[in-house]
Coordinates of C-alpha atoms in Angstrom, one line a residue:
M1 CA -24.9 1.9 -24.9
T2 CA -27.5 -0.3 -23.5
R3 CA -27.4 -4.0 -22.6
N4 CA -30.0 -4.8 -25.2
L5 CA -27.9 -3.0 -27.9
L6 CA -24.6 -4.8 -26.8
L7 CA -26.4 -8.3 -27.0
Y8 CA -27.8 -7.3 -30.5
I9 CA -24.0 -6.5 -31.7
F10 CA -23.1 -9.8 -30.2
C11 CA -25.6 -12.0 -31.7
C12 CA -24.9 -10.3 -35.1
C13 CA -21.2 -10.6 -35.0
T14 CA -21.1 -14.2 -33.9
V15 CA -22.7 -15.4 -37.2
S16 CA -20.3 -16.0 -40.2
L17 CA -20.5 -12.8 -42.5
Y18 CA -18.7 -13.5 -45.8
S19 CA -19.7 -9.9 -46.8
Q20 CA -18.1 -8.4 -43.4
S21 CA -16.6 -4.8 -44.3
K22 CA -13.5 -3.3 -42.8
E23 CA -16.0 -0.8 -41.1
Q24 CA -18.0 -3.5 -39.3
V25 CA -14.7 -5.2 -38.3
D26 CA -13.3 -1.8 -36.8
S27 CA -16.6 -0.9 -35.1
I28 CA -16.6 -4.3 -33.1
N29 CA -12.8 -3.8 -32.4
K30 CA -13.4 -0.4 -30.8
L31 CA -15.8 -1.6 -28.2
Y32 CA -14.8 -0.9 -24.7
I33 CA -14.2 -4.2 -23.1
Q34 CA -14.9 -3.0 -19.4
G35 CA -18.5 -1.7 -20.3
L36 CA -19.5 -5.0 -22.1
N37 CA -22.3 -6.4 -20.0
I38 CA -22.1 -10.0 -21.4
P39 CA -20.1 -13.2 -19.9
Q40 CA -16.3 -12.9 -20.5
D41 CA -16.4 -16.1 -22.5
S42 CA -18.9 -14.7 -24.9
I43 CA -16.5 -11.7 -25.1
V44 CA -13.7 -14.0 -26.1
V45 CA -15.9 -15.6 -29.0
L46 CA -16.8 -12.1 -29.9
F47 CA -13.3 -11.1 -30.9
Q48 CA -12.4 -14.5 -32.1
N49 CA -15.0 -14.3 -34.7
N50 CA -14.1 -10.7 -35.7
A51 CA -10.6 -11.8 -36.3
K52 CA -11.8 -14.7 -38.5
D53 CA -14.1 -12.2 -40.4
A54 CA -11.1 -9.8 -40.8
E55 CA -8.9 -12.8 -42.3
K56 CA -11.6 -13.6 -44.8
I57 CA -11.5 -10.0 -46.4
S58 CA -7.6 -9.9 -46.1
Y59 CA -7.8 -6.9 -43.5
K60 CA -4.6 -7.4 -41.7
L61 CA -4.9 -4.6 -39.4
G62 CA -8.5 -5.7 -38.1
V63 CA -7.0 -9.2 -37.4
A64 CA -4.2 -7.5 -35.4
D65 CA -6.6 -5.3 -33.4
A66 CA -9.0 -8.3 -32.7
Y67 CA -5.8 -10.2 -31.1
F68 CA -5.2 -6.8 -29.2
Q69 CA -8.7 -7.0 -27.6
L70 CA -8.3 -10.7 -27.0
S71 CA -5.1 -10.1 -25.0
L72 CA -6.9 -7.6 -22.6
V73 CA -9.8 -10.1 -22.1
Y74 CA -7.4 -13.1 -21.4
G75 CA -5.5 -10.9 -18.9
Y76 CA -8.6 -9.8 -17.0
Q77 CA -9.4 -13.8 -17.0
G78 CA -5.9 -14.5 -15.6
K79 CA -5.1 -16.6 -18.8
Y80 CA -1.7 -15.0 -19.1
E81 CA -0.3 -17.6 -21.9
K82 CA -3.2 -16.9 -23.9
A83 CA -2.8 -13.3 -23.5
T84 CA 0.8 -13.3 -24.2
K85 CA 0.2 -15.5 -27.5
S86 CA -2.3 -12.9 -28.7
T87 CA 0.0 -10.1 -27.9
I88 CA 2.8 -11.6 -30.1
E89 CA 0.8 -12.3 -33.0
A90 CA -0.8 -8.6 -33.1
I91 CA 2.8 -7.2 -32.8
K92 CA 4.0 -9.3 -35.8
I93 CA 1.3 -7.7 -38.0
Y94 CA 1.8 -4.2 -36.6
E95 CA 5.6 -4.5 -37.5
A96 CA 5.0 -5.9 -40.9
E97 CA 2.4 -3.0 -41.6
N98 CA 4.7 -0.4 -40.1
K99 CA 2.0 0.8 -37.8
L100 CA 4.1 2.8 -35.3
D101 CA 1.2 4.1 -33.4
R102 CA -0.1 0.5 -32.8
L103 CA 3.3 -0.8 -31.9
A104 CA 3.9 1.8 -29.3
D105 CA 0.5 1.1 -27.5
Y106 CA 1.3 -2.6 -27.8
Y107 CA 4.9 -2.3 -26.4
G108 CA 3.3 -0.4 -23.5
E109 CA 0.6 -3.0 -23.0
M110 CA 3.1 -5.8 -22.9
G111 CA 5.3 -3.9 -20.3
Y112 CA 2.3 -3.3 -18.3
G113 CA 1.4 -7.1 -18.6
L114 CA 4.9 -8.1 -17.1
K115 CA 4.8 -5.6 -14.2
Y116 CA 4.6 -8.4 -11.4
K117 CA 6.5 -11.0 -13.2
D118 CA 9.5 -9.4 -14.6
L119 CA 9.9 -5.8 -13.6
P120 CA 13.1 -5.2 -15.5
T121 CA 11.5 -6.5 -18.6
A122 CA 8.3 -4.8 -18.3
L123 CA 10.4 -1.5 -18.2
Q124 CA 12.3 -2.2 -21.2
Y125 CA 9.0 -2.8 -23.1
M126 CA 7.5 0.3 -21.8
Q127 CA 10.3 2.5 -22.6
K128 CA 10.4 1.2 -26.0
G129 CA 6.7 2.0 -26.5
K130 CA 7.2 5.5 -24.9
A131 CA 10.1 6.2 -27.2
I132 CA 8.1 5.6 -30.2
A133 CA 5.0 7.4 -29.1
E134 CA 7.1 10.6 -28.1
A135 CA 9.1 10.7 -31.2
N136 CA 5.9 10.6 -33.4
N137 CA 3.7 12.6 -30.9
F138 CA 1.3 10.1 -30.5
E139 CA -1.0 11.7 -28.0
N140 CA -3.6 9.3 -28.0
E141 CA -1.0 6.3 -27.0
L142 CA 1.1 8.6 -24.7
K143 CA -1.8 9.1 -22.4
D144 CA -2.0 5.5 -21.6
I145 CA 1.8 5.0 -21.7
Y146 CA 2.5 7.7 -19.4
N147 CA -0.3 6.4 -16.9
N148 CA 1.0 2.9 -17.0
Y149 CA 4.7 3.7 -16.8
G150 CA 3.8 5.7 -13.5
V151 CA 2.3 2.4 -12.2
L152 CA 5.8 0.6 -12.9
K153 CA 7.6 3.5 -11.1
E154 CA 5.2 3.2 -8.3
I155 CA 6.0 -0.7 -7.9
N156 CA 9.5 0.1 -8.1
N157 CA 9.0 2.3 -5.1
E158 CA 9.8 5.6 -7.1
L159 CA 6.7 7.5 -5.9
D160 CA 8.1 11.1 -7.1
S161 CA 8.4 9.6 -10.5
A162 CA 5.2 7.8 -10.3
L163 CA 3.2 11.1 -9.6
Y164 CA 5.2 12.9 -12.4
Y165 CA 4.1 10.4 -15.0
F166 CA 0.6 10.0 -13.7
N167 CA 0.0 13.9 -14.0
K168 CA 1.6 13.8 -17.5
G169 CA -0.9 11.3 -18.7
L170 CA -3.8 13.2 -16.8
E171 CA -3.1 16.3 -18.6
I172 CA -3.3 14.6 -22.0
K173 CA -6.5 12.8 -21.1
L174 CA -8.0 16.2 -20.1
K175 CA -7.1 17.7 -23.4
L176 CA -8.6 14.9 -25.3
N177 CA -11.6 14.8 -23.1
D178 CA -10.9 10.9 -22.5
T179 CA -13.9 10.3 -20.2
I180 CA -12.8 6.5 -19.8
G181 CA -9.3 7.1 -19.3
I182 CA -9.4 10.1 -16.6
P183 CA -10.8 7.9 -13.9
Y184 CA -7.8 5.5 -14.3
S185 CA -5.4 8.3 -13.8
W186 CA -7.4 9.7 -10.8
S187 CA -7.3 6.2 -9.4
N188 CA -3.6 5.9 -9.9
L189 CA -2.8 9.2 -8.3
A190 CA -5.1 8.1 -5.3
G191 CA -3.0 5.0 -4.9
A192 CA 0.3 6.9 -5.0
Y193 CA -0.9 9.3 -2.4
G194 CA -2.1 6.5 -0.3
L195 CA 1.5 4.9 -0.4
Q196 CA 2.6 8.4 0.9
E197 CA 0.1 8.1 3.7
N198 CA -1.9 11.1 2.5
F199 CA -5.0 9.3 3.1
S200 CA -7.6 12.1 2.8
K201 CA -6.2 12.9 -0.7
S202 CA -6.1 9.4 -1.5
R203 CA -9.7 8.9 -0.6
E204 CA -10.8 12.0 -2.6
Y205 CA -9.3 10.8 -5.9
F206 CA -10.6 7.4 -5.6
N207 CA -14.3 8.9 -4.9
K208 CA -13.8 10.9 -8.1
S209 CA -12.8 8.1 -10.1
L210 CA -15.8 6.0 -8.7
Q211 CA -18.3 8.7 -9.5
Q212 CA -17.1 9.1 -13.2
R213 CA -17.1 5.3 -13.6
L214 CA -20.7 5.0 -12.0
I215 CA -21.9 7.5 -14.8
W216 CA -20.0 5.5 -17.5
A217 CA -21.2 2.1 -16.2
D218 CA -17.6 0.8 -16.0
S219 CA -18.1 -2.4 -14.3
I220 CA -14.7 -3.4 -13.7
G221 CA -13.2 0.0 -12.8
I222 CA -16.3 0.4 -10.3
A223 CA -15.1 -2.8 -8.7
E224 CA -11.5 -1.8 -8.5
N225 CA -12.5 1.6 -6.8
Y226 CA -14.5 0.0 -4.2
T227 CA -11.6 -2.4 -3.5
Q228 CA -9.0 0.6 -3.6
L229 CA -11.4 2.8 -1.0
G230 CA -11.5 -0.3 1.2
E231 CA -7.8 -0.6 1.2
V232 CA -7.5 3.1 2.2
Y233 CA -9.5 2.3 5.3
M234 CA -7.4 -0.8 6.1
A235 CA -4.3 1.3 5.9
E236 CA -6.0 3.7 8.4
K237 CA -6.7 0.4 10.5
K238 CA -10.5 1.2 10.2
W239 CA -11.4 -2.5 9.5
K240 CA -15.2 -2.3 10.1
E241 CA -15.5 0.8 7.6
A242 CA -13.4 -1.3 5.0
I243 CA -15.9 -4.3 4.8
P244 CA -18.9 -2.7 3.0
F245 CA -16.5 -1.5 0.1
M246 CA -15.1 -5.0 -0.2
H247 CA -18.5 -6.7 -0.3
K248 CA -19.6 -4.0 -3.0
S249 CA -16.7 -5.0 -5.3
L250 CA -16.8 -8.8 -4.9
P251 CA -20.0 -9.5 -6.5
I252 CA -19.1 -7.3 -9.5
S253 CA -15.6 -9.1 -9.9
L254 CA -17.3 -12.5 -9.7
Q255 CA -19.9 -11.6 -12.4
K256 CA -17.2 -10.1 -14.9
Q257 CA -14.9 -13.3 -14.0
Y258 CA -12.1 -10.8 -13.0
Q259 CA -10.1 -13.8 -11.3
N260 CA -7.2 -11.5 -9.9
L261 CA -9.7 -8.9 -8.3
T262 CA -11.8 -11.7 -7.0
Q263 CA -8.8 -13.4 -5.4
Y264 CA -7.7 -10.0 -3.8
N265 CA -11.1 -9.3 -2.4
Y266 CA -11.3 -12.7 -0.7
K267 CA -7.5 -12.1 0.9
M268 CA -8.5 -8.6 2.2
L269 CA -11.9 -9.9 3.6
S270 CA -10.0 -12.7 5.4
D271 CA -7.2 -10.2 6.6
I272 CA -10.1 -7.8 7.9
Y273 CA -12.0 -10.4 9.8
K274 CA -8.7 -11.7 11.3
K275 CA -8.0 -8.3 12.9
L276 CA -11.5 -8.0 14.2
N277 CA -11.0 -11.5 15.8
N278 CA -13.9 -13.1 13.9
A279 CA -12.3 -16.5 13.2
D280 CA -15.1 -18.2 11.3
S281 CA -15.6 -15.3 8.9
A282 CA -11.6 -15.2 8.4
L283 CA -11.3 -18.7 7.7
Y284 CA -14.3 -18.7 5.3
Y285 CA -13.1 -15.8 3.2
F286 CA -9.5 -17.6 3.3
E287 CA -10.9 -21.0 1.9
Q288 CA -12.7 -18.8 -0.8
Y289 CA -9.3 -17.3 -1.7
A290 CA -7.3 -20.3 -1.8
A291 CA -9.9 -21.9 -4.2
V292 CA -9.6 -19.0 -6.5
K293 CA -5.8 -18.9 -6.1
D294 CA -5.5 -22.5 -7.0
S295 CA -7.6 -22.3 -10.2
V296 CA -5.2 -19.5 -11.3
R297 CA -2.1 -21.3 -10.1
G298 CA -3.3 -24.2 -12.3
L299 CA -2.7 -22.2 -15.6
K300 CA 0.6 -20.9 -14.4
V301 CA 1.6 -24.7 -13.7
E302 CA 0.7 -25.7 -17.3
E303 CA 3.1 -22.8 -18.4
K304 CA 5.8 -23.9 -16.3
I305 CA 5.3 -27.6 -17.6
A306 CA 5.6 -26.3 -21.3
A307 CA 8.8 -24.3 -20.4
L308 CA 10.2 -27.4 -18.8
N309 CA 9.5 -29.6 -21.7
V310 CA 11.2 -27.0 -23.8
E311 CA 14.2 -27.0 -21.6
F312 CA 14.3 -30.9 -21.4
E313 CA 14.3 -31.2 -25.0
T314 CA 17.2 -28.6 -25.2
E315 CA 19.1 -30.5 -22.5
K316 CA 18.7 -33.6 -24.4
K317 CA 20.1 -32.3 -27.5
E318 CA 23.0 -30.8 -25.8
N319 CA 23.6 -34.2 -24.1
Q320 CA 23.6 -36.0 -27.4
I321 CA 26.1 -33.4 -28.9
L322 CA 28.5 -34.0 -25.7
Q323 CA 28.4 -37.9 -26.3
Q324 CA 29.1 -37.3 -30.1
R325 CA 32.0 -35.3 -29.1
A326 CA 33.4 -37.9 -26.6
Q327 CA 33.0 -40.6 -29.1
L328 CA 35.1 -38.5 -31.5
V329 CA 37.8 -37.9 -28.9
E330 CA 37.8 -41.7 -28.1
K331 CA 38.4 -42.5 -31.8
D332 CA 41.0 -40.0 -32.1
L333 CA 42.9 -41.2 -29.0
Q334 CA 42.8 -44.8 -30.6
V335 CA 44.3 -43.7 -33.9
R336 CA 47.2 -41.9 -32.0
R337 CA 47.8 -45.1 -30.0
K338 CA 48.1 -47.2 -33.2
N339 CA 50.2 -44.7 -34.6
T340 CA 52.5 -44.5 -31.5
F341 CA 52.8 -48.4 -31.5
I342 CA 53.9 -48.6 -35.1
F343 CA 56.4 -45.8 -35.0
G344 CA 57.3 -45.9 -31.3
S345 CA 60.7 -47.5 -31.9
L346 CA 61.7 -44.8 -34.5
G347 CA 59.8 -41.7 -32.7
L348 CA 60.8 -42.3 -29.1
A349 CA 62.7 -39.0 -28.9
L350 CA 59.7 -37.4 -30.7
V351 CA 57.5 -38.9 -28.2
L352 CA 59.4 -37.5 -25.3
G353 CA 59.7 -34.2 -26.7
L354 CA 55.9 -34.2 -27.5
L355 CA 55.2 -35.2 -23.9
G356 CA 57.4 -32.6 -22.6
Y357 CA 55.5 -29.9 -24.7
L358 CA 52.1 -31.5 -23.8
F359 CA 53.2 -31.0 -20.0
Y360 CA 54.4 -27.6 -20.5
N361 CA 50.9 -26.7 -22.3
Q362 CA 49.2 -28.2 -19.3
Q363 CA 51.1 -26.4 -16.7
K364 CA 50.6 -23.2 -18.6
L365 CA 46.8 -24.0 -18.8
K366 CA 46.9 -24.7 -15.3
N367 CA 48.8 -21.3 -14.4
R368 CA 46.1 -19.5 -16.7
Q369 CA 43.2 -21.1 -14.8
L370 CA 44.7 -20.1 -11.4
Q371 CA 45.1 -16.5 -12.6
K372 CA 41.7 -16.6 -13.7
E373 CA 40.5 -17.8 -10.4
G374 CA 42.5 -15.1 -8.8
E375 CA 40.8 -12.5 -10.9
L376 CA 37.5 -14.0 -10.4
K377 CA 38.0 -13.9 -6.4
T378 CA 39.2 -10.3 -6.5
A379 CA 36.1 -9.6 -8.7
L380 CA 33.8 -11.2 -6.2
A381 CA 35.3 -9.4 -3.4
K382 CA 35.0 -6.2 -5.1
I383 CA 31.2 -6.8 -5.6
E384 CA 30.8 -8.1 -2.0
T385 CA 32.4 -4.8 -0.9
Q386 CA 30.1 -2.7 -3.1
N387 CA 27.1 -4.6 -1.8
K388 CA 28.2 -4.0 1.8
L389 CA 28.6 -0.6 1.0
Q390 CA 25.1 -0.4 -0.6
E391 CA 23.7 -2.1 2.3
Q392 CA 25.4 0.4 4.7
R393 CA 24.1 3.5 2.6
L394 CA 20.7 2.0 2.8
R395 CA 20.8 1.5 6.6
I396 CA 22.1 5.1 7.1
S397 CA 19.4 6.6 4.8
R398 CA 16.8 4.6 6.7
D399 CA 18.3 5.9 10.0
L400 CA 18.1 9.4 8.7
H401 CA 14.6 9.0 7.4
D402 CA 13.4 7.2 10.6
N403 CA 15.3 9.2 13.2
I404 CA 16.6 12.4 12.1
G405 CA 13.4 13.0 10.1
A406 CA 11.1 12.0 12.8
Q407 CA 13.0 14.4 15.4
L408 CA 12.9 17.4 13.1
T409 CA 9.2 16.7 12.5
F410 CA 8.8 16.6 16.3
I411 CA 10.8 19.9 16.6
I412 CA 8.5 21.8 13.9
S413 CA 5.3 20.2 15.9
S414 CA 6.7 21.4 19.3
I415 CA 7.4 24.9 17.8
D416 CA 3.8 25.1 16.7
N417 CA 2.6 24.1 19.8
L418 CA 4.5 26.8 21.7
K419 CA 3.2 29.3 19.2
Y420 CA -0.3 28.4 19.6
G421 CA -0.2 27.2 23.1
F422 CA 0.6 30.6 24.8
S423 CA -2.0 33.6 24.0
D424 CA 0.6 36.3 25.4
I425 CA 3.7 35.1 23.4
G426 CA 5.5 38.3 21.9
E427 CA 5.8 39.0 18.2
K428 CA 9.6 39.0 18.1
L429 CA 9.5 35.8 19.8
S430 CA 6.8 34.4 17.5
N431 CA 8.8 35.4 14.2
K432 CA 11.9 33.7 15.9
L433 CA 9.8 30.4 16.2
S434 CA 8.4 31.0 12.8
N435 CA 11.8 31.2 11.3
I436 CA 13.3 28.2 13.3
S437 CA 10.2 26.1 12.0
A438 CA 10.8 27.1 8.5
F439 CA 14.4 26.5 8.7
T440 CA 13.7 23.0 10.2
S441 CA 11.1 22.4 7.4
Q442 CA 13.9 23.3 4.8
T443 CA 16.3 20.9 6.6
I444 CA 13.6 18.2 6.3
Y445 CA 13.4 18.8 2.4
E446 CA 17.4 18.8 2.1
L447 CA 17.3 15.6 4.1
R448 CA 14.9 13.7 1.6
D449 CA 17.0 14.9 -1.3
T450 CA 20.2 13.4 0.5
I451 CA 18.4 10.4 1.2
W452 CA 17.0 10.0 -2.5
A453 CA 20.8 10.3 -3.8
M454 CA 21.9 8.0 -1.2
N455 CA 19.6 5.4 -2.2
K456 CA 20.8 5.3 -5.8
E457 CA 24.4 4.3 -6.9
Q458 CA 23.6 5.8 -10.4
I459 CA 21.4 8.5 -11.2
T460 CA 19.8 9.1 -15.0
F461 CA 19.1 12.3 -16.5
E462 CA 15.4 11.1 -16.3
D463 CA 15.5 10.7 -12.5
L464 CA 17.3 14.3 -12.3
Q465 CA 14.6 15.8 -14.6
V466 CA 11.8 14.6 -12.3
R467 CA 13.6 15.8 -9.0
I468 CA 14.3 19.5 -10.5
A469 CA 10.7 19.5 -11.7
N470 CA 9.5 18.8 -8.3
F471 CA 11.8 21.3 -6.8
I472 CA 10.6 24.0 -9.3
E473 CA 7.1 23.2 -8.7
H474 CA 7.5 23.5 -4.9
A475 CA 9.3 26.8 -5.6
Q476 CA 6.4 28.0 -7.7
N477 CA 4.0 27.3 -4.9
A478 CA 6.2 29.0 -2.6
S479 CA 6.5 32.4 -4.6
D480 CA 3.3 33.2 -6.4
Q481 CA 5.0 36.2 -8.0
T482 CA 7.8 34.4 -9.9
E483 CA 7.5 32.6 -13.3
F484 CA 9.4 29.7 -13.6
S485 CA 10.5 27.8 -16.9
F486 CA 12.5 24.5 -17.1
H487 CA 13.7 23.2 -20.5
I488 CA 15.9 20.2 -21.6
A489 CA 17.3 20.3 -25.1
E490 CA 16.4 17.3 -27.5
N491 CA 20.0 16.4 -27.9
V492 CA 20.4 15.5 -24.3
D493 CA 20.5 11.9 -23.5
E494 CA 17.8 11.0 -20.9
T495 CA 19.5 7.6 -20.1
H496 CA 22.9 9.2 -19.3
L497 CA 24.0 7.8 -15.9
F498 CA 25.6 9.9 -13.2
S499 CA 27.0 8.5 -10.0
S500 CA 24.9 9.8 -7.0
V501 CA 27.6 12.4 -5.7
E502 CA 27.4 13.7 -9.4
G503 CA 23.7 13.8 -9.6
M504 CA 23.4 15.4 -6.1
N505 CA 26.1 18.1 -7.1
I506 CA 24.1 19.0 -10.1
Y507 CA 20.9 19.2 -8.3
R508 CA 22.3 21.2 -5.4
I509 CA 23.8 23.9 -7.8
I510 CA 20.5 24.3 -9.3
Q511 CA 18.7 24.7 -5.9
E512 CA 21.3 27.2 -4.8
A513 CA 21.2 29.4 -7.8
V514 CA 17.2 29.4 -7.7
N515 CA 17.1 30.2 -4.1
N516 CA 19.6 32.9 -4.5
A517 CA 17.3 34.4 -7.3
L518 CA 14.2 34.4 -5.0
K519 CA 15.8 35.4 -1.7
H520 CA 18.4 38.1 -2.7
A521 CA 17.8 38.9 -6.5
K522 CA 14.1 39.2 -5.9
A523 CA 13.5 37.9 -9.5
D524 CA 10.2 37.4 -11.0
E525 CA 11.4 35.5 -14.1
I526 CA 13.6 32.4 -13.6
E527 CA 14.7 30.1 -16.5
V528 CA 16.6 26.6 -16.1
N529 CA 17.9 25.4 -19.1
I530 CA 20.0 21.9 -20.0
S531 CA 21.7 21.5 -23.3
R532 CA 24.5 19.6 -24.8
K533 CA 27.3 21.0 -26.8
Q534 CA 29.5 18.3 -28.2
N535 CA 31.3 16.7 -25.3
Q536 CA 29.9 19.0 -22.7
Y537 CA 26.7 19.5 -20.8
Q538 CA 25.6 23.0 -20.4
L539 CA 23.3 24.0 -17.4
E540 CA 22.0 27.8 -17.4
I541 CA 20.0 29.4 -14.5
I542 CA 18.7 32.9 -15.6
D543 CA 17.0 35.6 -13.6
N544 CA 15.8 39.0 -14.3
G545 CA 16.4 40.2 -10.5
K546 CA 18.4 43.1 -9.4
G547 CA 21.7 41.5 -10.0
F548 CA 25.0 42.4 -8.3
E549 CA 28.5 44.2 -9.2
Q550 CA 30.8 41.3 -9.9
T551 CA 33.9 43.3 -9.3
S552 CA 33.0 44.7 -5.7
I553 CA 31.1 41.8 -4.3
E554 CA 32.8 39.0 -2.4
L555 CA 31.5 35.5 -3.0
G556 CA 29.7 34.2 -0.2
N557 CA 29.3 30.7 1.0
G558 CA 26.7 29.8 -1.2
L559 CA 28.6 30.9 -4.5
N560 CA 31.7 29.3 -3.3
N561 CA 29.9 26.0 -2.5
M562 CA 28.6 26.1 -6.0
K563 CA 32.2 26.4 -7.4
K564 CA 33.3 23.6 -5.1
R565 CA 30.6 21.3 -6.3
A566 CA 31.5 22.1 -9.9
R567 CA 35.1 21.2 -9.4
E568 CA 33.9 17.9 -8.0
I569 CA 32.1 16.8 -11.2
G570 CA 35.1 18.1 -13.4
G571 CA 33.4 21.1 -14.6
N572 CA 33.5 24.8 -14.1
I573 CA 31.0 27.4 -13.1
D574 CA 30.8 31.1 -14.3
F575 CA 28.5 34.1 -12.7
V576 CA 27.5 36.6 -15.0
S577 CA 25.6 39.7 -13.4
N578 CA 24.6 43.3 -14.0
I579 CA 22.8 45.6 -11.8
N580 CA 19.1 45.7 -12.4
K581 CA 19.6 43.4 -15.6
G582 CA 19.8 40.0 -13.8
T583 CA 22.1 37.3 -13.2
R584 CA 23.2 34.3 -15.3
V585 CA 24.8 31.1 -13.6
A586 CA 26.4 28.8 -16.4
L587 CA 27.7 25.3 -15.4
N588 CA 29.8 23.3 -18.0
F589 CA 30.8 19.7 -17.2
P590 CA 32.0 16.9 -19.5
V591 CA 29.9 14.0 -20.9

């Protein structure tokens, strides 16, 4: 769409059209905001007028869609209060009209908008939108929800889960040929690879995204990609190579009034020049950053003032209620004193009894308070102990990752150097070194799995699903001749919580069974199925390998370990195998 055509649409839509049709309202609401080459304020006016035109013809969905577009524009401008108000107005209409696809999309957008302000609430909104979209198979909404859910997982430092959902979203976008959305998935994948310090792969995906956006003339997306490519060079400490990308992004973000990106570009340029010991440039860009930051902060201060006013009014009303209660208590005391004076001579014994009763009640209340204080101290001590255990767990996992992991990596590197450093090394010794290297690599993978479990007090089925899917993907890559399938029944609750020990035992049983099927059974088909029957979960690993004779073979360490892990989670495990007919491993454990 050319710039002249967009300007023509804008001019036509800003005029009040009493004969505006639903089709005209929808055509404006479907415009791609990032591709509109007109000022941001003009875009706001465009959708405000479209909402009014939709109201004139009583087209409620048109009104809601216009509010949806307005919330996106306000979000790019950093006007978060207006963006939130527009979001709420749209959701009210979608709920009233029972438009589940729009609701799913909007809950996802609300969650994404809260990602840096309130991550737990952001995850709740995103999961709500995800549940609606998945239940109704709304692929058009799921492609963006999966992508944005991956961003929240990345912010929460769950990089494996982030990559899992980025790829799920990309798969749907490729299926639907979403030429606008595909570059966003590539960019998000690139960001996750960057956090994993896989800089070459990160740069590859950012460049793919940039080339697609240049074709589509997605100005905001182009600016973001330039900044992100600069960030990759910064992560590699290639300061001079990062500067041109920041300078390419900055004029676009200024032109499009993308305040958050403009502020970030200034901050990055200031940091780069500081690293290069160029004090004048570093100071200049920091001053520009501070000016933009103050303008954005002013909006946030207004929001805080409004919130404080509400809080003040609420507190004032509560104080009035407390004063009224105090007055009632005072009046009640006056009445009691008067009655006591009148009937004092006749009710002396009654008064003494009443005083004794009051004293008894007071003492009883005091004892109850002391008991509650004791319970509170015990609970606090328990929480403190749990916190210390969690800190200890995190410290140990960091030590394992930083020390043991680094040492194992050094061993692999040293072995490779030995292999390729000596030209006359024997074949037997070479094979031996290769086996040691492979064993050390496997140890690193198992160490990462252990660290993953140690960093979590509780593990959901969703976390377990991602971990199992990643393991099966690695196994698939390692064995080209073997076909894998992984299925979780619909009646399995993905939010079910396991302790870290339970989750790790389940994962290790699957890992051991799959490895046995690959190494010993020589299977070319392996299935992993999880289902629920009443109050039991059932886990099955089925292969079509060569099997074994159950009556004549002794259980080795691997099978005994699987039985031991099953007992630790209160379950039982069965092995069913026949020669040349494969093996079935069945684990049952209580919900």
